PDB file of C-alpha atoms and ligand atoms in Angstrom:
ATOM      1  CA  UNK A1260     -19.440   9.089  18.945  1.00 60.00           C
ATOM      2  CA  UNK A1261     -16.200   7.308  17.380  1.00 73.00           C
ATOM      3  CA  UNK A1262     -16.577   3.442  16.926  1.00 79.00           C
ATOM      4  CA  UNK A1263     -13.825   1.599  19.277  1.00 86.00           C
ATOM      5  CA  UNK A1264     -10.905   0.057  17.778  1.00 95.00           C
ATOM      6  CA  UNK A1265     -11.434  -3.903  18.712  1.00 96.00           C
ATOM      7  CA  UNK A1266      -8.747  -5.672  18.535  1.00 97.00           C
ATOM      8  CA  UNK A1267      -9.648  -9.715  18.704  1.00 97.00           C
ATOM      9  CA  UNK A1268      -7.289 -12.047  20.173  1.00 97.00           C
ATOM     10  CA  UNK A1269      -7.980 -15.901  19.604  1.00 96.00           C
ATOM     11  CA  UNK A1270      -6.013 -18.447  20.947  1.00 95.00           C
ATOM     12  CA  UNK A1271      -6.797 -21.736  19.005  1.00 91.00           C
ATOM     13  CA  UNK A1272      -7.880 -25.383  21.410  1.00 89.00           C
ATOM     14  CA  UNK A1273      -4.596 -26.107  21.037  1.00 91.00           C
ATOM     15  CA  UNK A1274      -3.520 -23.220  23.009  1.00 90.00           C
ATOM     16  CA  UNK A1275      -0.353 -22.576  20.917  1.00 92.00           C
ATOM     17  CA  UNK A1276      -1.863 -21.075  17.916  1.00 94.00           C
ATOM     18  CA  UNK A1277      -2.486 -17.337  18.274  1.00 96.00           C
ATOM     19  CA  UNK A1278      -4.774 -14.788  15.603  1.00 98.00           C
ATOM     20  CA  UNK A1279      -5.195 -11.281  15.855  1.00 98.00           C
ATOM     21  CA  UNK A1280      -8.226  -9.931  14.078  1.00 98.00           C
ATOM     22  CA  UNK A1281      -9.333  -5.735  14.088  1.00 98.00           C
ATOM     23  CA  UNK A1282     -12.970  -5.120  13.500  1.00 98.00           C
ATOM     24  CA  UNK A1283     -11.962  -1.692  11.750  1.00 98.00           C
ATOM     25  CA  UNK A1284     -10.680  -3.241   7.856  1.00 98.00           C
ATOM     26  CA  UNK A1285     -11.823  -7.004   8.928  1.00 98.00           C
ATOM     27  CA  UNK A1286      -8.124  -6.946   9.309  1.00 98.00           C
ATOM     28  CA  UNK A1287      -5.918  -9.648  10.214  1.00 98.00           C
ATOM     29  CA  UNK A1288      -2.773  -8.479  12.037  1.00 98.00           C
ATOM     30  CA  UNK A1289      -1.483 -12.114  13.069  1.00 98.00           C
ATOM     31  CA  UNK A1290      -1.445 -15.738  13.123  1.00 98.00           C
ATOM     32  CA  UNK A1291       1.006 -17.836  14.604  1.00 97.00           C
ATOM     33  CA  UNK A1292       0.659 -21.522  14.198  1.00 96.00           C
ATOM     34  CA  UNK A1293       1.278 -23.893  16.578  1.00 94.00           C
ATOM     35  CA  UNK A1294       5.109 -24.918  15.297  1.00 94.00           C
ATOM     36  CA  UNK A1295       5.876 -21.251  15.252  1.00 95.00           C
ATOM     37  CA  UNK A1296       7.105 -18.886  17.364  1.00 92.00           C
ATOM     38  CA  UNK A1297       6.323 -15.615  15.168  1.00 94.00           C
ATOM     39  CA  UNK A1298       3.545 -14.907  13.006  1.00 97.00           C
ATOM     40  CA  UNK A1299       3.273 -16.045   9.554  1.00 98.00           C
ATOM     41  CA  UNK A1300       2.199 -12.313   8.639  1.00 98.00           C
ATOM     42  CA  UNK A1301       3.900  -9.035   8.958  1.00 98.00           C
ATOM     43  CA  UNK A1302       3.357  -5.957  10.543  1.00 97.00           C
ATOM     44  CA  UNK A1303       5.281  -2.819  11.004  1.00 96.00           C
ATOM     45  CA  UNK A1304       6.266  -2.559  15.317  1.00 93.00           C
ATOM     46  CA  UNK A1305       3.948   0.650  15.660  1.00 91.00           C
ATOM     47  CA  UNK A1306       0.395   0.823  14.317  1.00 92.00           C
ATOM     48  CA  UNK A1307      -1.844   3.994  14.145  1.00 89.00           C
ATOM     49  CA  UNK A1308      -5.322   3.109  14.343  1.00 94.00           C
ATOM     50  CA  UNK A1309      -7.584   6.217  12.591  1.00 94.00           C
ATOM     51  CA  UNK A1310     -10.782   6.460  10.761  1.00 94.00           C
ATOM     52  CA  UNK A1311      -9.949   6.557   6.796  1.00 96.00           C
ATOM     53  CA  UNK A1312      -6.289   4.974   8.126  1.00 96.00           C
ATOM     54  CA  UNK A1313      -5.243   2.136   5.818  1.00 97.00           C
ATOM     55  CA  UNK A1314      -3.164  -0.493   8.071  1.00 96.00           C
ATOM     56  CA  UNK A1315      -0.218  -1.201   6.524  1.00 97.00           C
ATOM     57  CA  UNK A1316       0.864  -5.584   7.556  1.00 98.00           C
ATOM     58  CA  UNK A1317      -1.427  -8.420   7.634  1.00 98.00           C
ATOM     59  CA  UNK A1318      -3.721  -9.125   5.779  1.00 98.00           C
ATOM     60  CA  UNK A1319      -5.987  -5.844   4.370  1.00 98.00           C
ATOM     61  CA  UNK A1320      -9.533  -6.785   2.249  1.00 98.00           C
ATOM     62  CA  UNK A1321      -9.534  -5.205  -1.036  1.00 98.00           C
ATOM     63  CA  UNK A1322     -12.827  -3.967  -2.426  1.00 98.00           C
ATOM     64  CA  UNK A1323     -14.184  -3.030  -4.575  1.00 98.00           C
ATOM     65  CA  UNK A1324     -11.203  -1.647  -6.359  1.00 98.00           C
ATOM     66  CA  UNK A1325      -7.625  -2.366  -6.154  1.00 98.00           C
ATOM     67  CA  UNK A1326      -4.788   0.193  -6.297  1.00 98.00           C
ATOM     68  CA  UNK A1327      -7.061   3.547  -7.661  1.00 98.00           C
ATOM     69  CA  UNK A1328      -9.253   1.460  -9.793  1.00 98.00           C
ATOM     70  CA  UNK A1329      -9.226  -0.232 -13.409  1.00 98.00           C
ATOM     71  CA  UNK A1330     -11.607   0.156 -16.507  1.00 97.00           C
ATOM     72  CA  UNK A1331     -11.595  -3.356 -18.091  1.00 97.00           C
ATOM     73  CA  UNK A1332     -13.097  -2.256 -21.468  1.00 96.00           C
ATOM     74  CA  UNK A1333     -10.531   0.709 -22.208  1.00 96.00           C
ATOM     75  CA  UNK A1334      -7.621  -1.359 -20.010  1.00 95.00           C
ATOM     76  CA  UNK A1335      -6.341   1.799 -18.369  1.00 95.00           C
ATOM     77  CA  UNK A1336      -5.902   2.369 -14.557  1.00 96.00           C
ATOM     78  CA  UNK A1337      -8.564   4.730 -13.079  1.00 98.00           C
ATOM     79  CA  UNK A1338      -8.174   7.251 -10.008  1.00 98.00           C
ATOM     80  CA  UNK A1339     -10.512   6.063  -7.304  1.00 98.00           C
ATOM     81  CA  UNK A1340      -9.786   6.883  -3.721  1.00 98.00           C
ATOM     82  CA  UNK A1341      -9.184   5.807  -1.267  1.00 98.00           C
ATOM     83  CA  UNK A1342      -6.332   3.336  -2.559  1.00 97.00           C
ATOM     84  CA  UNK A1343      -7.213  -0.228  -2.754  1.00 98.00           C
ATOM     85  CA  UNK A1344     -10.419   0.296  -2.035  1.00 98.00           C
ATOM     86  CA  UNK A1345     -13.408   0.813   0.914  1.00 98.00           C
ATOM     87  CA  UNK A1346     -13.248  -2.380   2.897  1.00 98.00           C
ATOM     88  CA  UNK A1347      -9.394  -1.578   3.904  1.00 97.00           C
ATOM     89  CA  UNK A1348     -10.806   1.581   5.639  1.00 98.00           C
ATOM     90  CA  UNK A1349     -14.017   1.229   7.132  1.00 97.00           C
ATOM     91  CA  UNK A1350     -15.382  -1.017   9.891  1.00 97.00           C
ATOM     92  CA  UNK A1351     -16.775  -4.460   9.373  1.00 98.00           C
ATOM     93  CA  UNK A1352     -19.419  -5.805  11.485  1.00 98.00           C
ATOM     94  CA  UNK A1353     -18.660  -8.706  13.960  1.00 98.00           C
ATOM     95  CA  UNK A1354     -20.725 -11.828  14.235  1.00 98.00           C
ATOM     96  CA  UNK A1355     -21.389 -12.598  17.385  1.00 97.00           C
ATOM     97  CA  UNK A1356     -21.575 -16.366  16.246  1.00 97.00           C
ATOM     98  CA  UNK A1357     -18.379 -16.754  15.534  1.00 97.00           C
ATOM     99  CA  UNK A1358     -15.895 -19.263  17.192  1.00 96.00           C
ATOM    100  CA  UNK A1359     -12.718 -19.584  17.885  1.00 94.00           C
ATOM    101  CA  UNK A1360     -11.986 -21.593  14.554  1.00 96.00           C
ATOM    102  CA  UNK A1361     -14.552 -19.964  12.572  1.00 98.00           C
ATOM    103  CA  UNK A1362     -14.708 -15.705  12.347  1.00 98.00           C
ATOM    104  CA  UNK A1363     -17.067 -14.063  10.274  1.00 98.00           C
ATOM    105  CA  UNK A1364     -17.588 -10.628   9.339  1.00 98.00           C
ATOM    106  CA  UNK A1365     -19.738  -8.546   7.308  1.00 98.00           C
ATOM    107  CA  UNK A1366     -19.777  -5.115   5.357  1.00 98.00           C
ATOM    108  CA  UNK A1367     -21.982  -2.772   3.113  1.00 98.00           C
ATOM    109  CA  UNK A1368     -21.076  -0.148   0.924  1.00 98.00           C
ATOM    110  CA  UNK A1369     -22.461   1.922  -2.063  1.00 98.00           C
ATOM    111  CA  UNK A1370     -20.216   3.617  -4.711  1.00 98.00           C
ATOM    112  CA  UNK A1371     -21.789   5.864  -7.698  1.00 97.00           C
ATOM    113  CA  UNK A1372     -20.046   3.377 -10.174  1.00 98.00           C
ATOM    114  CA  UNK A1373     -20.409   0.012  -8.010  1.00 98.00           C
ATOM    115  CA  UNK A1374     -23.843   0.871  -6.457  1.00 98.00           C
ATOM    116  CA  UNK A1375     -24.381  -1.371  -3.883  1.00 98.00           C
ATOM    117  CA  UNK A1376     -23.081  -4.413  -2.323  1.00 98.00           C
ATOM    118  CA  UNK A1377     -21.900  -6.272   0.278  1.00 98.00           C
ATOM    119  CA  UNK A1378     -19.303  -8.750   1.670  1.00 98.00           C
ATOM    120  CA  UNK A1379     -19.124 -11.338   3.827  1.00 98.00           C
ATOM    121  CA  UNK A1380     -15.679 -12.770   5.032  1.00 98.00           C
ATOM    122  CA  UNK A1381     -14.247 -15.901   7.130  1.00 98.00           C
ATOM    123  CA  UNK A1382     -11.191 -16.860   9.017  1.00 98.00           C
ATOM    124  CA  UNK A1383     -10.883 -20.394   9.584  1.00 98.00           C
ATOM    125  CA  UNK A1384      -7.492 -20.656  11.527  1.00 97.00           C
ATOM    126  CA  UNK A1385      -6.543 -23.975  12.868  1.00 95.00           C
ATOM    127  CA  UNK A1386      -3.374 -25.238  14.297  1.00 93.00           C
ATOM    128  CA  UNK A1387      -1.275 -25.580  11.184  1.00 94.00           C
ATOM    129  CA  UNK A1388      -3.608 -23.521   8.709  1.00 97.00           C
ATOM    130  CA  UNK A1389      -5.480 -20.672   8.059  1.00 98.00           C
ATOM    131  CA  UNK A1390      -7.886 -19.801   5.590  1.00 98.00           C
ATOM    132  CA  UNK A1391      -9.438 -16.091   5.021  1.00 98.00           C
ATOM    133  CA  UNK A1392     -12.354 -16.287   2.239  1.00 98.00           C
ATOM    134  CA  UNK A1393     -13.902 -13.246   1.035  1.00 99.00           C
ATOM    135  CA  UNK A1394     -17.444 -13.589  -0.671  1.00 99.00           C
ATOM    136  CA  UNK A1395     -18.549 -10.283  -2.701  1.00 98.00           C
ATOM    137  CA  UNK A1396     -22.263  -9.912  -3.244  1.00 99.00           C
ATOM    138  CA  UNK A1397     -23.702  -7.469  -6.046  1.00 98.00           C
ATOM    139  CA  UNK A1398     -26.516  -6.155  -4.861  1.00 98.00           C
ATOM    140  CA  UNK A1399     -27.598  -4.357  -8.126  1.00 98.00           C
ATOM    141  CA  UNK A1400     -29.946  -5.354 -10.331  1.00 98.00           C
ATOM    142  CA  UNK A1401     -27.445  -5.724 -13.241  1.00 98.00           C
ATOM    143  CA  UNK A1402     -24.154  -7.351 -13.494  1.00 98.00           C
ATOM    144  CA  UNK A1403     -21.025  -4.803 -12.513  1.00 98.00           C
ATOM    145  CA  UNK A1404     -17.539  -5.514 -12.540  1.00 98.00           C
ATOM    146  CA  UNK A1405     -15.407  -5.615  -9.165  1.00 98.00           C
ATOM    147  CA  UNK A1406     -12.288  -6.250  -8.041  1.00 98.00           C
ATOM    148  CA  UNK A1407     -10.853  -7.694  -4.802  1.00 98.00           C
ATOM    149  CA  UNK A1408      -8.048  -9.151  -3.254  1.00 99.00           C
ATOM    150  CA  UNK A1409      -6.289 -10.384   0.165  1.00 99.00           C
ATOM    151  CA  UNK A1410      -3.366  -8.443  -0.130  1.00 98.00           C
ATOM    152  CA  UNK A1411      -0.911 -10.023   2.649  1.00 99.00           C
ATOM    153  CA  UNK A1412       1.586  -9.270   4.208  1.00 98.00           C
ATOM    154  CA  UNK A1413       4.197 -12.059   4.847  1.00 98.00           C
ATOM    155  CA  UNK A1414       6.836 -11.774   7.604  1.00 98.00           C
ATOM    156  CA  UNK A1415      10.083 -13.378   6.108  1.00 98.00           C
ATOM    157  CA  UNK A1416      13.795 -12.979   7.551  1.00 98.00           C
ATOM    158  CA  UNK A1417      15.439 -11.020   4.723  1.00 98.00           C
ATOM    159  CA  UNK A1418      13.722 -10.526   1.409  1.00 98.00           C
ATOM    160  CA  UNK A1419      16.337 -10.197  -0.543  1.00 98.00           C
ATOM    161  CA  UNK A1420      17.092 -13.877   0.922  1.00 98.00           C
ATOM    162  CA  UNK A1421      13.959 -15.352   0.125  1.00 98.00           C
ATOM    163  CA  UNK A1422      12.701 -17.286  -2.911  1.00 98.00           C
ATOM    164  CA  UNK A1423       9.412 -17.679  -4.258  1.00 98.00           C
ATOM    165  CA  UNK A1424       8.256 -21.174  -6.088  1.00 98.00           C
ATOM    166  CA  UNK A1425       5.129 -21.705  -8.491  1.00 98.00           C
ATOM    167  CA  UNK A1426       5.622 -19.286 -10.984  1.00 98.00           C
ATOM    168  CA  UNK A1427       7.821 -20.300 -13.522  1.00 98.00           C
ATOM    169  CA  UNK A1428       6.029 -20.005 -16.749  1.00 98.00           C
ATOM    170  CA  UNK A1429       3.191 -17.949 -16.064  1.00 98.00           C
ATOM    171  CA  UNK A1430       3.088 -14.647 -17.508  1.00 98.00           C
ATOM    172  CA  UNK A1431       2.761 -11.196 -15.613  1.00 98.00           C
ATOM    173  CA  UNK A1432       2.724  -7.860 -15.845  1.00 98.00           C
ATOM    174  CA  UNK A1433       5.653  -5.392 -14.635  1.00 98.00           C
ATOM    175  CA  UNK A1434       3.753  -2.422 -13.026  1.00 97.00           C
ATOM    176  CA  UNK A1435       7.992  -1.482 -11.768  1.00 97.00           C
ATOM    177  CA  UNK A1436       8.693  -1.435 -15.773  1.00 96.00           C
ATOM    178  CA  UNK A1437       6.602   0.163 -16.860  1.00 95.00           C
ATOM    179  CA  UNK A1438       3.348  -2.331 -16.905  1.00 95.00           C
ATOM    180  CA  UNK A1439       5.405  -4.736 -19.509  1.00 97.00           C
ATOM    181  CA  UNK A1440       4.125  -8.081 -19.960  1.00 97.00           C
ATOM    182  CA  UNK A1441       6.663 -10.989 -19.392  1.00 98.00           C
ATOM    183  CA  UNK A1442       7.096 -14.711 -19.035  1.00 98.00           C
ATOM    184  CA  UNK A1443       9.069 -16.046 -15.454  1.00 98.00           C
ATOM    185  CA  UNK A1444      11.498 -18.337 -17.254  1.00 98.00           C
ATOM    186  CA  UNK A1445      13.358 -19.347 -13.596  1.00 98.00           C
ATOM    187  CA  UNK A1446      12.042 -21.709 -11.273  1.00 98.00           C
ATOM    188  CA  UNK A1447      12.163 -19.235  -8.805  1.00 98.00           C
ATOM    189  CA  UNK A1448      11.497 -15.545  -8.177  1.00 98.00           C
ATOM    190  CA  UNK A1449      14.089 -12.963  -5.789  1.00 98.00           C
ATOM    191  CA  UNK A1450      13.857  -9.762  -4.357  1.00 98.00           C
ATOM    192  CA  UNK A1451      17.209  -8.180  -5.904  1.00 98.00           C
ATOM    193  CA  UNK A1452      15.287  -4.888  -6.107  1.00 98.00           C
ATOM    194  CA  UNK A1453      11.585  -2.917  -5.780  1.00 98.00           C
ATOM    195  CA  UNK A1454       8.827  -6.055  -7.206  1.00 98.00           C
ATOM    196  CA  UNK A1455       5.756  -5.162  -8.453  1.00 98.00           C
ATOM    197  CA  UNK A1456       3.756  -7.583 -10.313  1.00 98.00           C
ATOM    198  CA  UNK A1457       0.797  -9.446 -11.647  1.00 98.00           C
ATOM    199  CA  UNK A1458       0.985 -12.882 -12.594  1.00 98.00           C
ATOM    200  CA  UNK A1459      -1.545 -14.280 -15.149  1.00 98.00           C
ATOM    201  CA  UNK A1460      -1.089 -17.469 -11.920  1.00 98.00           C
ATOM    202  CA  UNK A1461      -3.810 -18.934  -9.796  1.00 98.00           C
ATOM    203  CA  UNK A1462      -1.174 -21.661  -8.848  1.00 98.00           C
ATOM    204  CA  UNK A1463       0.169 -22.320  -5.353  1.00 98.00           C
ATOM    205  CA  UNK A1464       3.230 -20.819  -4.455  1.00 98.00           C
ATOM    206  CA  UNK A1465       5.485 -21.098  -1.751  1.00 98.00           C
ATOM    207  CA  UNK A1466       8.366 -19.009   0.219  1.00 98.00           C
ATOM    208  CA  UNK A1467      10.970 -20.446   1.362  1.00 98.00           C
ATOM    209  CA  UNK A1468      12.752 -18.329   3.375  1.00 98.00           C
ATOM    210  CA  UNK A1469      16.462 -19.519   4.983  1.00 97.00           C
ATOM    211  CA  UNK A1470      16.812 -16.737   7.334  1.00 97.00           C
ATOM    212  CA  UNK A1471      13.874 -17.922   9.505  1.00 97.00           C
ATOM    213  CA  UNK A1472      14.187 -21.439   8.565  1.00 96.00           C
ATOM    214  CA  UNK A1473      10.578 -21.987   7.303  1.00 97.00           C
ATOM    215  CA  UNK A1474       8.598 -22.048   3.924  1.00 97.00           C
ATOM    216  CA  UNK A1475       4.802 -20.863   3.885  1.00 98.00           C
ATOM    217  CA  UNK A1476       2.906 -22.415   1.451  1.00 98.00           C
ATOM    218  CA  UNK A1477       0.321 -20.866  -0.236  1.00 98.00           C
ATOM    219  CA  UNK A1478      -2.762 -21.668  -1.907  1.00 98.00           C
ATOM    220  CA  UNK A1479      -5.495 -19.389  -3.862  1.00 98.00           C
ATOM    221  CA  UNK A1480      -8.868 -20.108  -4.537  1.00 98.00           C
ATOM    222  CA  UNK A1481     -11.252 -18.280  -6.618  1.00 98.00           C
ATOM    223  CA  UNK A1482      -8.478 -15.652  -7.839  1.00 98.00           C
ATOM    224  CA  UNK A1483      -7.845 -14.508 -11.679  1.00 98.00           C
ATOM    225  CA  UNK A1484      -4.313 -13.467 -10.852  1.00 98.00           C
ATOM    226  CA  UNK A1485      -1.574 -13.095  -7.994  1.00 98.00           C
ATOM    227  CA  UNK A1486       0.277 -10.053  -7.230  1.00 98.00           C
ATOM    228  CA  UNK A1487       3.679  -9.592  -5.909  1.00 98.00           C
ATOM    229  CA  UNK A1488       5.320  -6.748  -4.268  1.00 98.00           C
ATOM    230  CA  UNK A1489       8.242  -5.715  -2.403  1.00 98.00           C
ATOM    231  CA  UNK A1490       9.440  -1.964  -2.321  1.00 98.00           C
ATOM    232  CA  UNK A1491      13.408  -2.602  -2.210  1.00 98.00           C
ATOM    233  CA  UNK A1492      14.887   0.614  -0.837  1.00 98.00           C
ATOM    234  CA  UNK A1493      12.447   2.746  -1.523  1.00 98.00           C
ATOM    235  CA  UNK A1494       9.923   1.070   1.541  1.00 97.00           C
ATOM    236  CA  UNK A1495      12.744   4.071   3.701  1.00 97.00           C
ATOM    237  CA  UNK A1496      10.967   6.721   2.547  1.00 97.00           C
ATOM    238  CA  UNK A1497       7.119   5.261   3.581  1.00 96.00           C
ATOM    239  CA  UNK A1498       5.817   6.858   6.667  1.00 94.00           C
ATOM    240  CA  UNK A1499       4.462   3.890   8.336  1.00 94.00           C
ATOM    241  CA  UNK A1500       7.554   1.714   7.998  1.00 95.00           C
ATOM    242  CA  UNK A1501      10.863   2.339   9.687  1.00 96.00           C
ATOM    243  CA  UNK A1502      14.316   2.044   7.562  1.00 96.00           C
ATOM    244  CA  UNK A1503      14.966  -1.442   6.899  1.00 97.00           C
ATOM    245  CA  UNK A1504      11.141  -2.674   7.716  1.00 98.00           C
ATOM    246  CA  UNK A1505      10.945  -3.451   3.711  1.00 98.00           C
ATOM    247  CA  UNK A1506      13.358  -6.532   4.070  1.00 98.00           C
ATOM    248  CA  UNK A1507      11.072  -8.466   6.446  1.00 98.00           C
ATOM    249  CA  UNK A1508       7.989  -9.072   4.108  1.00 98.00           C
ATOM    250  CA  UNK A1509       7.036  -9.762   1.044  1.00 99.00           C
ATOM    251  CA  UNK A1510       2.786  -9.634  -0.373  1.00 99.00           C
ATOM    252  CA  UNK A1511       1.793 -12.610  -2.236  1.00 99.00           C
ATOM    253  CA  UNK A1512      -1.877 -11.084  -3.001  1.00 98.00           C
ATOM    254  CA  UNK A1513      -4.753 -13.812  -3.628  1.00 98.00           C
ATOM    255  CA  UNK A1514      -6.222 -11.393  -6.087  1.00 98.00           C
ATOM    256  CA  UNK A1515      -8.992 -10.777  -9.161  1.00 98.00           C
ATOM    257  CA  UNK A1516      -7.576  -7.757 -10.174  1.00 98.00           C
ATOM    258  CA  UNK A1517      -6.835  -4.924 -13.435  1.00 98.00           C
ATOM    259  CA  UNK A1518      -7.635  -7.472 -16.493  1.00 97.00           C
ATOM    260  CA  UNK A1519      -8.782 -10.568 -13.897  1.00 98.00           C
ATOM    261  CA  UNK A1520     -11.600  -8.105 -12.509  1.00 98.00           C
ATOM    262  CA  UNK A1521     -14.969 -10.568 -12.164  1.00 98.00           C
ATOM    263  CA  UNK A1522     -18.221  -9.527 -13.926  1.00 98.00           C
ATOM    264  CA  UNK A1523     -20.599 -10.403 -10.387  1.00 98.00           C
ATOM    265  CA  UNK A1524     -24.000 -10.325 -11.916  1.00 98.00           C
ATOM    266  CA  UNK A1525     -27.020  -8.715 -10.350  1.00 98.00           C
ATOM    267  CA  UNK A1526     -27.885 -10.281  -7.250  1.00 98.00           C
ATOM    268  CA  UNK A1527     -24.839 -12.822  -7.066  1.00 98.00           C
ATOM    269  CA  UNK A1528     -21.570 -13.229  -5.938  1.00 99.00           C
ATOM    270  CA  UNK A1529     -17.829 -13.988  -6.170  1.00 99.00           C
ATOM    271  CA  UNK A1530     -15.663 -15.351  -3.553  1.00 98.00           C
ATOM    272  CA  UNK A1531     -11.258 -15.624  -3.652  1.00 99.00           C
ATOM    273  CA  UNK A1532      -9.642 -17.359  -0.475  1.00 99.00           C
ATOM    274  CA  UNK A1533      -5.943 -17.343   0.628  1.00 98.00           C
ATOM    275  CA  UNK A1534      -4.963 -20.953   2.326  1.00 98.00           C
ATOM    276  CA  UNK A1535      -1.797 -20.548   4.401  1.00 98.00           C
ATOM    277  CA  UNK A1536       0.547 -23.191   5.938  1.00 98.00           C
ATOM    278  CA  UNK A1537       4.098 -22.839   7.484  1.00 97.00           C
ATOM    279  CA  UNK A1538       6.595 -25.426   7.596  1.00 96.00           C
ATOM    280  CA  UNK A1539      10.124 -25.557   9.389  1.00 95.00           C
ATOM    281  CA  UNK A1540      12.739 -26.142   7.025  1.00 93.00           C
ATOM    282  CA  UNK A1541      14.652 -29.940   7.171  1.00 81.00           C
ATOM    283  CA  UNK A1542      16.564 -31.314   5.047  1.00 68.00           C
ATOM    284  CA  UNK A1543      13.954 -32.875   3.768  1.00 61.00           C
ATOM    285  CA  UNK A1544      11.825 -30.416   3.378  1.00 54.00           C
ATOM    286  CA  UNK A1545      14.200 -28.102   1.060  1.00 52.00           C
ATOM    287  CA  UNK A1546      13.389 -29.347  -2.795  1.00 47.00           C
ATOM    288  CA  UNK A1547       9.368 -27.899  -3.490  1.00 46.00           C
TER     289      UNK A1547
HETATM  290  O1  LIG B 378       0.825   0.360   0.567  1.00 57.63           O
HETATM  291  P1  LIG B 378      -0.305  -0.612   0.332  1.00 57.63           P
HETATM  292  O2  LIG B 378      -1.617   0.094   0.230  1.00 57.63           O
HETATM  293  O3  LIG B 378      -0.314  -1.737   1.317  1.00 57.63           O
HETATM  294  O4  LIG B 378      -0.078  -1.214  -1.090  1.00 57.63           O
HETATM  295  C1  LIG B 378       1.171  -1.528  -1.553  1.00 57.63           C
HETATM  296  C2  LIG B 378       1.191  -2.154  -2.933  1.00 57.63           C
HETATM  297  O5  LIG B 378       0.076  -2.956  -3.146  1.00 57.63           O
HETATM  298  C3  LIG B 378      -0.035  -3.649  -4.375  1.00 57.63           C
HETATM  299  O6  LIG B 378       0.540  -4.859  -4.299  1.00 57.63           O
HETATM  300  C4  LIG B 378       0.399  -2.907  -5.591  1.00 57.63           C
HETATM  301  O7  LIG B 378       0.663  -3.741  -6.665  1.00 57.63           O
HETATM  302  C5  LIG B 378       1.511  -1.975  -5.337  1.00 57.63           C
HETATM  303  O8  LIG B 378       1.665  -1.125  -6.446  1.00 57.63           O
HETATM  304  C6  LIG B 378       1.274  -1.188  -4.080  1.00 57.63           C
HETATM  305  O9  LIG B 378       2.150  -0.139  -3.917  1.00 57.63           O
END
């Protein structure tokens, strides 16, 4: 028997703030706070929902590797599959408890070089916020190094309009050129081209984006690092996009990731949250 595809849709007291959770990936497809009209997070018009299927948009749950894996000691990427890990492709357990402001699910998985563990993860959405905490529990009985992230998706009007605040000064790697380390010198990053990166930042950042007339702020917790990506041009040639869907996000990834992997040892834990809020843009509202 095939496990059903659940879609949950929670409408907030309120009853203008809208979330969109699927049980298969613990995977958040959309929120839409109460001063918006469109969901802070992206995702491509069609979706196909499969077994093994990584959904592309929202937010997907990285564990316990990210991209095809990282060996900390020798500092070389690895090639584990499924990309970005098991929780973005498996189904998560639903807790019956939950509310409409307070969502919790639950997974377990083994791996020969993770052994076992388990994660438990929250969505707190409330009228102008939303928080998704992940909480990664080593089950082993000796410490082992993991990875995870919340790799979202943002919706924005044009990326190649957008800028991104928070990072100037922090350092990050270039995994477009050729994994080179840099410093961001400008106040802000752009989207001229394909963005791949991760910064050294656990920093708020924020987009503000002119096209839709809003900035989403941003705030990690628990992270080593934050990764940033945009395809440019080449997002045509993806399958599960259509031309042109590339412009309208851009993944600001709460992450511990590569050299920011955690050490979880035996029997404990390591939680990273993501902390959204949108704001319409004023006149007032345009200097960070
Ligand atoms: O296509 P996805 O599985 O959503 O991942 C897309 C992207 O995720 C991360 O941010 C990586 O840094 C990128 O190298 C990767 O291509």
């Amino acid at each position: 028997m095939t496990t059903p595809f659940i879609l949950r849709d929670v409408v907030g007291e309120d009853a203008a703030t809208s979330l969109r959770v699927s049980d298969y990936a613990a995977h958040i497809l959309s929120w839409t706070p109460a001063s918006q009209h469109t969901s802070a997070l992206w995702t491509p018009n069609t979706m196909a929902f499969g077994e093994g299927v990584a959904l592309r948009g929202g937010i997907p749950v990285i564990l316990p590797w990210f991209a095809s894996g990282y060996s900390v000691p020798r500092r070389e990427n690895l090639s584990y599959a499924p990309k970005h890990g098991l929780g973005r492709v498996n189904f998560w357990e639903y807790d019956a408890q939950s509310s409409h402001s307070h969502l919790r699910y639950t997974y377990a998985g083994s791996h020969e070089d993770f052994g076992t563990f388990h994660a438990d993860y929250e969505i707190l959405p409330s009228s102008d916020e939303l928080t998704a905490r992940l909480t990664l529990h080593n089950d082993n009985d000796h410490p082992v190094t993991f990875e995870m992230a919340l790799h979202t998706y943002f919706r924005v009007g044009d990326v190649r309009s957008i800028e991104v605040y928070g990072l100037q000064g922090a350092s990050y790697i270039d995994a477009a050129h050729g994994w080179a380390e840099y410093v961001q010198d400008s106040t802000t990053l752009t989207f001229p081209e394909e963005t791949d990166r991760i910064y050294l930042s656990t920093a708020d950042t924020s987009i503000l984006d002119p096209v839709l007339s809003r900035r989403i702020h941003i705030h990690p917790d628990g992270t080593t690092n934050t990764v940033i990506w945009n395809p440019g041009e080449a997002g045509d040639s993806f399958p599960d996009m259509a031309p042109g869907d590339w412009r309208h996000f851009v993944c600001i990834e709460a992450s511990a990731c590569k050299d920011g992997a955690v050490s979880i040892p035996a029997g404990g834990n390591h939680s990273i949250a993501q902390t959204i809020r949108v704001a319409d843009l004023t006149p007032e509202h345009s200097a960070l």
